[in-house]
Coordinates of C-alpha atoms in Angstrom, one line a residue:
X1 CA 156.9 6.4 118.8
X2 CA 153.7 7.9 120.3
X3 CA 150.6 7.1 117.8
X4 CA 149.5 10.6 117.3
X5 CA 153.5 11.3 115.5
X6 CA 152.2 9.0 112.7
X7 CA 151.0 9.9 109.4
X8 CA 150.5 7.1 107.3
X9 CA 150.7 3.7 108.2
X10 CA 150.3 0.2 106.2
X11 CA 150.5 -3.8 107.0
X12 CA 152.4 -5.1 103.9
X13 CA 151.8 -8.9 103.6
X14 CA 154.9 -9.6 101.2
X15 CA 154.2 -12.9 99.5
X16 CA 155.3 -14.7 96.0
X17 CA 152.8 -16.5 94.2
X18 CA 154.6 -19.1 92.9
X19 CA 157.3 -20.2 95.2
X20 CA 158.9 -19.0 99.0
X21 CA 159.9 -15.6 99.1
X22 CA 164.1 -15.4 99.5
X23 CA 165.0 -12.9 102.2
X24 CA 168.9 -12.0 103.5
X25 CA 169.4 -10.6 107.1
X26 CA 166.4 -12.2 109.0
X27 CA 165.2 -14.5 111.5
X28 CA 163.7 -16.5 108.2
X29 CA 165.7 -17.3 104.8
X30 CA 162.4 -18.0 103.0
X31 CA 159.2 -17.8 103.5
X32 CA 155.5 -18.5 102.2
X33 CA 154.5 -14.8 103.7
X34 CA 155.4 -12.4 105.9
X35 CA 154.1 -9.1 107.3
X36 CA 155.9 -6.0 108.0
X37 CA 154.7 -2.2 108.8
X38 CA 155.5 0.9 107.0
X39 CA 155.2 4.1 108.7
X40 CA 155.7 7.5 107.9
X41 CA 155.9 10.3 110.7
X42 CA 154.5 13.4 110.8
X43 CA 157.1 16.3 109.3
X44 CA 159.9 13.1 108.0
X45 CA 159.3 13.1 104.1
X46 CA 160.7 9.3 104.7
X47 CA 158.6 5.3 105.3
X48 CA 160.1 3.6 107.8
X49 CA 159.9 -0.2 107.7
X50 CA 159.2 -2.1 111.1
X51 CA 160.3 -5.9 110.8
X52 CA 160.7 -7.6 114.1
X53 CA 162.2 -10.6 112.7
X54 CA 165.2 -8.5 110.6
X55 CA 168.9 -8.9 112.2
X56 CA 169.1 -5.4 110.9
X57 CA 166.8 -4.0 113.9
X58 CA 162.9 -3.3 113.5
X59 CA 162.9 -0.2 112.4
X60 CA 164.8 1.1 109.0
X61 CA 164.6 3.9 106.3
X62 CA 162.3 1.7 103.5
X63 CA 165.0 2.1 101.1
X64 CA 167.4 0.5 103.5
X65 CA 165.5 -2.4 104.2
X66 CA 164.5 -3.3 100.6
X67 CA 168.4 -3.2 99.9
X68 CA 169.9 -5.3 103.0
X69 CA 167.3 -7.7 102.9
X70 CA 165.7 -8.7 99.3
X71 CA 168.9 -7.0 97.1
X72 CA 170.7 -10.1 95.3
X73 CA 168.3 -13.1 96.1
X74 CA 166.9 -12.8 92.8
X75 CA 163.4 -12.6 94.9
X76 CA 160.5 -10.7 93.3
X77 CA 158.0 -10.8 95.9
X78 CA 154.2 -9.1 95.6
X79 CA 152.7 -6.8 98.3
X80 CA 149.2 -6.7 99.6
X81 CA 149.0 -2.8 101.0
X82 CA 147.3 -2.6 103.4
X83 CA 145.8 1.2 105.2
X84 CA 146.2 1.1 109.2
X85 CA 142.0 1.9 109.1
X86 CA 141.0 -1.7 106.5
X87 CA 143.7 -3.7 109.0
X88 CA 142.3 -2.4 112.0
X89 CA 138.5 -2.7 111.2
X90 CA 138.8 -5.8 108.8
X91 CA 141.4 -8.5 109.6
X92 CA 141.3 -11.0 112.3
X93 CA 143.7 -13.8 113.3
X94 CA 142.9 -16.5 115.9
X95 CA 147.0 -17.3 115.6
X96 CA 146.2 -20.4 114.8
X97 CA 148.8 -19.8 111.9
X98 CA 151.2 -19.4 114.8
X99 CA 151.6 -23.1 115.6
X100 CA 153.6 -26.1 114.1
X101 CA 155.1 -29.5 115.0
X102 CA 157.1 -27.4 117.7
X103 CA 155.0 -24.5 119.4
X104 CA 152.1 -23.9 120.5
X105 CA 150.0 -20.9 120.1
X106 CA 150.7 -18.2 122.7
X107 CA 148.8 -18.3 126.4
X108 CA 147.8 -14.6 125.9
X109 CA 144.1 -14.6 125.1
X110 CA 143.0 -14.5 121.6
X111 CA 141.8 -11.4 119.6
X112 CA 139.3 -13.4 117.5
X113 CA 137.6 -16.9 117.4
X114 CA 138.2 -16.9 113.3
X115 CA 141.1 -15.9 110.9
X116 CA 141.0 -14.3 107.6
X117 CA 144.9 -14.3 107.4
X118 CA 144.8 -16.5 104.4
X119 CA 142.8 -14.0 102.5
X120 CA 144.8 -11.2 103.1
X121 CA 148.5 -13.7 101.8
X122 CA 146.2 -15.1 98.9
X123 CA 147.9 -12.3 96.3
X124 CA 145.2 -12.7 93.8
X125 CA 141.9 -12.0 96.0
X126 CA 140.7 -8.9 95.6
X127 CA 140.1 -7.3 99.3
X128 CA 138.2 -3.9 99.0
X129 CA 140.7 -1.2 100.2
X130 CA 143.9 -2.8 99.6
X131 CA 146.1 -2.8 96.8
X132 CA 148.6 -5.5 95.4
X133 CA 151.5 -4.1 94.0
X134 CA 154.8 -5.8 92.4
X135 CA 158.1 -5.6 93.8
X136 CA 159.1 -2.3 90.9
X137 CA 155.5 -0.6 91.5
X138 CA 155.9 -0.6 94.9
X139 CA 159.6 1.2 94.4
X140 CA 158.5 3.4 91.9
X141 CA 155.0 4.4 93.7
X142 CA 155.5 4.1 97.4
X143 CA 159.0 4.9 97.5
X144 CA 160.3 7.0 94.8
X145 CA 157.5 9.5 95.0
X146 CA 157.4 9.6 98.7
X147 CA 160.9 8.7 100.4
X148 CA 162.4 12.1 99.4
X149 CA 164.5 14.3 101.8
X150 CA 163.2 18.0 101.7
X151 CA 165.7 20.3 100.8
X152 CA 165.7 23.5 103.2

């Protein structure tokens, strides 16, 4: 999908504060954070939610998503928003995040000598142009509003 077709766009860094996140149908079953896109194209009245770690492919209606992968596991997760402008101008990652007891970080050169990942999954840091929303506010405001079909 060409980058001029998009109208709104938004890194969503999905964390709990207390405990790992529970997730069904993906590459992970729990996890400390993770980081999705939602998109919305110009003249769809639909988000789109781009996870390239779902077993339900990366690219689903938002409504979809939220239901085949955090319906029945009790999860309550928080979401850092996150406009494509702040993420492009204001985060960096060295992907030094990227490595374990197993892997290595990736060969491919580095976009940034420092990382303020762990601001941006700290859920109660305030980052100017973001907003941190609960698991029902982010239903209610980014999806019920918003993920309506036009009727002709």
């Amino acid at each position: 999908y060409p980058t001029e077709d998009v109208e709104e766009a938004y890194a969503i860094f999905i964390s709990s504060v207390d405990s790992p996140t529970k997730i069904n149908n993906h590459n992970f079953k729990n996890f400390d954070y993770h980081v999705i896109a939602m998109i919305k194209y110009k003249g769809d009245d639909k988000y789109y939610i781009w996870d390239f770690d779902s077993k339900r492919g990366f690219r689903q209606p938002v409504l979809e998503y939220l239901a085949s992968h955090f319906g029945g596991t009790g999860a309550t997760p928080r979401l850092r928003m996150v406009p494509k402008e702040i993420m492009i101008d204001n985060f960096k990652t060295d992907r030094s995040h990227m490595t374990n007891n197993k892997a290595k970080v990736p060969e491919w050169d580095k976009l940034h000598d420092t990382s303020n990942l762990k601001d941006y999954t700290n859920l109660t840091l305030d980052i100017e142009g973001t907003t941190i929303v609960d698991f029902a506010t982010f239903l209610l405001h980014y999806i019920a509003d918003k993920n309506t079909t036009k009727k002709s």
